[in-house]
PDB file of C-alpha atoms in Angstrom:
ATOM      1  CA  MET A   1     -32.363  71.134 -70.588  1.00  0.00           C
ATOM      2  CA  MET A   2     -33.632  70.017 -67.189  1.00  0.00           C
ATOM      3  CA  LYS A   3     -33.474  73.609 -65.875  1.00  0.00           C
ATOM      4  CA  LYS A   4     -35.596  74.839 -68.822  1.00  0.00           C
ATOM      5  CA  VAL A   5     -38.283  72.215 -68.178  1.00  0.00           C
ATOM      6  CA  LEU A   6     -38.314  73.040 -64.485  1.00  0.00           C
ATOM      7  CA  ALA A   7     -38.501  76.787 -65.170  1.00  0.00           C
ATOM      8  CA  LEU A   8     -41.348  76.357 -67.690  1.00  0.00           C
ATOM      9  CA  THR A   9     -43.228  74.116 -65.277  1.00  0.00           C
ATOM     10  CA  LEU A  10     -42.907  76.687 -62.489  1.00  0.00           C
ATOM     11  CA  VAL A  11     -44.067  79.475 -64.795  1.00  0.00           C
ATOM     12  CA  ALA A  12     -47.072  77.403 -65.887  1.00  0.00           C
ATOM     13  CA  VAL A  13     -48.016  76.560 -62.291  1.00  0.00           C
ATOM     14  CA  MET A  14     -47.733  80.207 -61.209  1.00  0.00           C
ATOM     15  CA  ALA A  15     -49.847  81.292 -64.181  1.00  0.00           C
ATOM     16  CA  LEU A  16     -52.548  78.822 -63.147  1.00  0.00           C
ATOM     17  CA  PHE A  17     -52.520  80.173 -59.578  1.00  0.00           C
ATOM     18  CA  VAL A  18     -52.842  83.746 -60.845  1.00  0.00           C
ATOM     19  CA  LEU A  19     -55.709  82.834 -63.162  1.00  0.00           C
ATOM     20  CA  ALA A  20     -57.473  80.877 -60.440  1.00  0.00           C
ATOM     21  CA  ALA A  21     -57.141  83.775 -58.009  1.00  0.00           C
ATOM     22  CA  CYS A  22     -58.464  86.269 -60.559  1.00  0.00           C
ATOM     23  CA  SER A  23     -61.453  84.178 -61.512  1.00  0.00           C
ATOM     24  CA  SER A  24     -62.245  83.541 -57.856  1.00  0.00           C
ATOM     25  CA  ASN A  25     -62.259  87.278 -57.069  1.00  0.00           C
ATOM     26  CA  GLU A  26     -64.394  88.079 -60.066  1.00  0.00           C
ATOM     27  CA  GLY A  27     -66.930  85.457 -59.016  1.00  0.00           C
ATOM     28  CA  THR A  28     -67.118  86.906 -55.516  1.00  0.00           C
ATOM     29  CA  GLN A  29     -67.553  90.416 -56.824  1.00  0.00           C
ATOM     30  CA  SER A  30     -70.250  89.527 -59.305  1.00  0.00           C
ATOM     31  CA  SER A  31     -72.239  87.527 -56.771  1.00  0.00           C
ATOM     32  CA  GLY A  32     -71.991  90.468 -54.363  1.00  0.00           C
ATOM     33  CA  ASP A  33     -73.146  92.836 -57.077  1.00  0.00           C
ATOM     34  CA  THR A  34     -76.012  90.547 -58.032  1.00  0.00           C
ATOM     35  CA  SER A  35     -77.341  90.334 -54.481  1.00  0.00           C
ATOM     36  CA  SER A  36     -77.431  94.111 -54.123  1.00  0.00           C
ATOM     37  CA  GLU A  37     -79.264  94.359 -57.443  1.00  0.00           C
ATOM     38  CA  THR A  38     -81.906  91.774 -56.536  1.00  0.00           C
ATOM     39  CA  ILE A  39     -83.782  94.258 -54.348  1.00  0.00           C
ATOM     40  CA  THR A  40     -85.927  96.263 -56.729  1.00  0.00           C
ATOM     41  CA  TYR A  41     -88.951  98.236 -55.687  1.00  0.00           C
ATOM     42  CA  LYS A  42     -92.034  99.344 -57.605  1.00  0.00           C
ATOM     43  CA  ASP A  43     -92.451 103.099 -57.856  1.00  0.00           C
ATOM     44  CA  GLY A  44     -95.032 104.606 -55.537  1.00  0.00           C
ATOM     45  CA  THR A  45     -95.574 105.692 -51.958  1.00  0.00           C
ATOM     46  CA  TYR A  46     -95.814 103.024 -49.289  1.00  0.00           C
ATOM     47  CA  LYS A  47     -96.764 103.183 -45.623  1.00  0.00           C
ATOM     48  CA  GLY A  48     -95.767 100.901 -42.790  1.00  0.00           C
ATOM     49  CA  GLN A  49     -95.862 100.618 -39.027  1.00  0.00           C
ATOM     50  CA  SER A  50     -93.855  98.831 -36.399  1.00  0.00           C
ATOM     51  CA  SER A  51     -95.362  96.827 -33.606  1.00  0.00           C
ATOM     52  CA  LYS A  52     -95.927  98.642 -30.319  1.00  0.00           C
ATOM     53  CA  ASN A  53     -93.130  98.731 -27.757  1.00  0.00           C
ATOM     54  CA  GLU A  54     -93.530  98.178 -24.007  1.00  0.00           C
ATOM     55  CA  HIS A  55     -94.757 101.797 -23.639  1.00  0.00           C
ATOM     56  CA  GLY A  56     -97.455 101.416 -26.296  1.00  0.00           C
ATOM     57  CA  GLN A  57     -95.501 103.506 -28.831  1.00  0.00           C
ATOM     58  CA  TYR A  58     -94.981 102.545 -32.470  1.00  0.00           C
ATOM     59  CA  GLY A  59     -93.189 103.806 -35.554  1.00  0.00           C
ATOM     60  CA  ASP A  60     -95.088 105.120 -38.562  1.00  0.00           C
ATOM     61  CA  ILE A  61     -93.325 105.537 -41.923  1.00  0.00           C
ATOM     62  CA  GLU A  62     -94.055 106.685 -45.460  1.00  0.00           C
ATOM     63  CA  ILE A  63     -91.514 105.760 -48.146  1.00  0.00           C
ATOM     64  CA  THR A  64     -91.497 107.091 -51.695  1.00  0.00           C
ATOM     65  CA  ILE A  65     -89.910 104.995 -54.449  1.00  0.00           C
ATOM     66  CA  LYS A  66     -88.924 106.559 -57.766  1.00  0.00           C
ATOM     67  CA  ASP A  67     -87.069 104.722 -60.540  1.00  0.00           C
ATOM     68  CA  GLY A  68     -86.825 101.736 -58.199  1.00  0.00           C
ATOM     69  CA  LYS A  69     -84.966 103.640 -55.478  1.00  0.00           C
ATOM     70  CA  ILE A  70     -85.970 105.095 -52.125  1.00  0.00           C
ATOM     71  CA  THR A  71     -86.119 108.857 -52.694  1.00  0.00           C
ATOM     72  CA  ASP A  72     -88.077 110.165 -49.708  1.00  0.00           C
ATOM     73  CA  VAL A  73     -88.791 108.928 -46.189  1.00  0.00           C
ATOM     74  CA  LYS A  74     -91.113 110.456 -43.606  1.00  0.00           C
ATOM     75  CA  TYR A  75     -90.978 108.901 -40.153  1.00  0.00           C
ATOM     76  CA  LYS A  76     -92.613 109.626 -36.820  1.00  0.00           C
ATOM     77  CA  GLU A  77     -93.234 107.799 -33.605  1.00  0.00           C
ATOM     78  CA  ILE A  78     -96.685 107.693 -32.155  1.00  0.00           C
ATOM     79  CA  MET A  79     -97.222 107.762 -28.403  1.00  0.00           C
ATOM     80  CA  GLU A  80     -99.716 105.544 -26.568  1.00  0.00           C
ATOM     81  CA  ASP A  81    -102.286 108.379 -26.562  1.00  0.00           C
ATOM     82  CA  GLY A  82    -102.032 108.761 -30.368  1.00  0.00           C
ATOM     83  CA  SER A  83     -99.951 111.943 -30.357  1.00  0.00           C
ATOM     84  CA  GLU A  84     -96.651 112.293 -32.187  1.00  0.00           C
ATOM     85  CA  LYS A  85     -93.526 111.849 -30.028  1.00  0.00           C
ATOM     86  CA  THR A  86     -91.793 115.147 -29.181  1.00  0.00           C
ATOM     87  CA  LEU A  87     -89.225 116.281 -26.637  1.00  0.00           C
ATOM     88  CA  GLU A  88     -92.034 117.584 -24.461  1.00  0.00           C
ATOM     89  CA  ASN A  89     -94.030 114.356 -24.268  1.00  0.00           C
ATOM     90  CA  ASP A  90     -91.098 111.918 -24.146  1.00  0.00           C
ATOM     91  CA  ASN A  91     -89.340 113.116 -20.991  1.00  0.00           C
ATOM     92  CA  ASN A  92     -86.927 115.264 -23.001  1.00  0.00           C
ATOM     93  CA  TYR A  93     -85.257 112.198 -24.492  1.00  0.00           C
ATOM     94  CA  LYS A  94     -83.240 114.112 -27.076  1.00  0.00           C
ATOM     95  CA  GLU A  95     -81.413 111.079 -28.522  1.00  0.00           C
ATOM     96  CA  ALA A  96     -84.690 109.523 -29.681  1.00  0.00           C
ATOM     97  CA  ILE A  97     -85.876 112.759 -31.278  1.00  0.00           C
ATOM     98  CA  ASP A  98     -82.502 113.231 -33.001  1.00  0.00           C
ATOM     99  CA  ALA A  99     -82.693 109.638 -34.273  1.00  0.00           C
ATOM    100  CA  ILE A 100     -86.203 110.188 -35.645  1.00  0.00           C
ATOM    101  CA  LYS A 101     -84.793 113.092 -37.668  1.00  0.00           C
ATOM    102  CA  ALA A 102     -81.611 111.291 -38.834  1.00  0.00           C
ATOM    103  CA  LEU A 103     -82.892 107.802 -39.717  1.00  0.00           C
ATOM    104  CA  PRO A 104     -84.846 108.743 -42.876  1.00  0.00           C
ATOM    105  CA  GLN A 105     -81.741 110.181 -44.563  1.00  0.00           C
ATOM    106  CA  LYS A 106     -79.708 107.117 -43.568  1.00  0.00           C
ATOM    107  CA  LEU A 107     -82.266 104.860 -45.276  1.00  0.00           C
ATOM    108  CA  ILE A 108     -82.156 106.959 -48.447  1.00  0.00           C
ATOM    109  CA  GLU A 109     -78.352 106.646 -48.441  1.00  0.00           C
ATOM    110  CA  VAL A 110     -78.124 102.857 -47.925  1.00  0.00           C
ATOM    111  CA  GLN A 111     -81.440 101.804 -49.594  1.00  0.00           C
ATOM    112  CA  ASP A 112     -81.918  98.857 -47.211  1.00  0.00           C
ATOM    113  CA  PRO A 113     -83.340  98.958 -43.651  1.00  0.00           C
ATOM    114  CA  ASP A 114     -80.962  96.177 -42.570  1.00  0.00           C
ATOM    115  CA  LYS A 115     -77.994  98.363 -43.514  1.00  0.00           C
ATOM    116  CA  VAL A 116     -79.105 101.328 -41.385  1.00  0.00           C
ATOM    117  CA  ASP A 117     -76.774 101.551 -38.384  1.00  0.00           C
ATOM    118  CA  THR A 118     -78.324 101.577 -34.930  1.00  0.00           C
ATOM    119  CA  ILE A 119     -78.080 105.016 -33.364  1.00  0.00           C
ATOM    120  CA  SER A 120     -76.420 104.997 -29.951  1.00  0.00           C
ATOM    121  CA  LYS A 121     -78.814 105.650 -27.058  1.00  0.00           C
ATOM    122  CA  ALA A 122     -81.767 105.304 -29.464  1.00  0.00           C
ATOM    123  CA  THR A 123     -81.847 101.561 -30.057  1.00  0.00           C
ATOM    124  CA  GLY A 124     -85.603 101.276 -29.550  1.00  0.00           C
ATOM    125  CA  THR A 125     -86.293 104.084 -31.999  1.00  0.00           C
ATOM    126  CA  THR A 126     -83.910 102.557 -34.546  1.00  0.00           C
ATOM    127  CA  ASP A 127     -85.535  99.131 -34.187  1.00  0.00           C
ATOM    128  CA  MET A 128     -89.046 100.554 -34.658  1.00  0.00           C
ATOM    129  CA  PHE A 129     -87.839 102.553 -37.684  1.00  0.00           C
ATOM    130  CA  LYS A 130     -86.321  99.476 -39.339  1.00  0.00           C
ATOM    131  CA  GLU A 131     -89.416  97.345 -38.671  1.00  0.00           C
ATOM    132  CA  ALA A 132     -91.758 100.005 -40.052  1.00  0.00           C
ATOM    133  CA  ALA A 133     -89.519 100.481 -43.122  1.00  0.00           C
ATOM    134  CA  LYS A 134     -89.412  96.744 -43.816  1.00  0.00           C
ATOM    135  CA  ASN A 135     -93.204  96.558 -43.558  1.00  0.00           C
ATOM    136  CA  ALA A 136     -93.616  99.431 -46.008  1.00  0.00           C
ATOM    137  CA  LEU A 137     -91.049  98.061 -48.464  1.00  0.00           C
ATOM    138  CA  GLU A 138     -92.691  94.616 -48.438  1.00  0.00           C
ATOM    139  CA  GLN A 139     -95.555  96.243 -50.338  1.00  0.00           C
ATOM    140  CA  ALA A 140     -93.136  97.718 -52.905  1.00  0.00           C
ATOM    141  CA  LYS A 141     -91.649  94.385 -54.003  1.00  0.00           C
TER     142      LYS A 141
END
């Protein structure tokens, strides 16, 4: 009789641990899901700029939102003289030009400027891109 009571008690305790673990995981998942769903944008096209860097350059972005999601991103960097940054006028700094081309697609994929990974050897360009994107998306909230 004592063994049955002990066995039933152990089974009950283990069942409680399993239920507690399951409910804890579900709570974590749902709160994670909720936070990703809290960012919703109004449809439209929004423009933003970054602040100027130490060379007087800044990022300029245009983001299109459709059905609440980022569907198109156009980004360029503007030089101190007002011209668009190119290989020719930026001392052939290929990494920055490659980043300017790659960052818009990354933003479309992740839907959040904070989740865009910094591109190696193009940290300044990535930072200006993220700042400009955040400024544009502020208007879409």
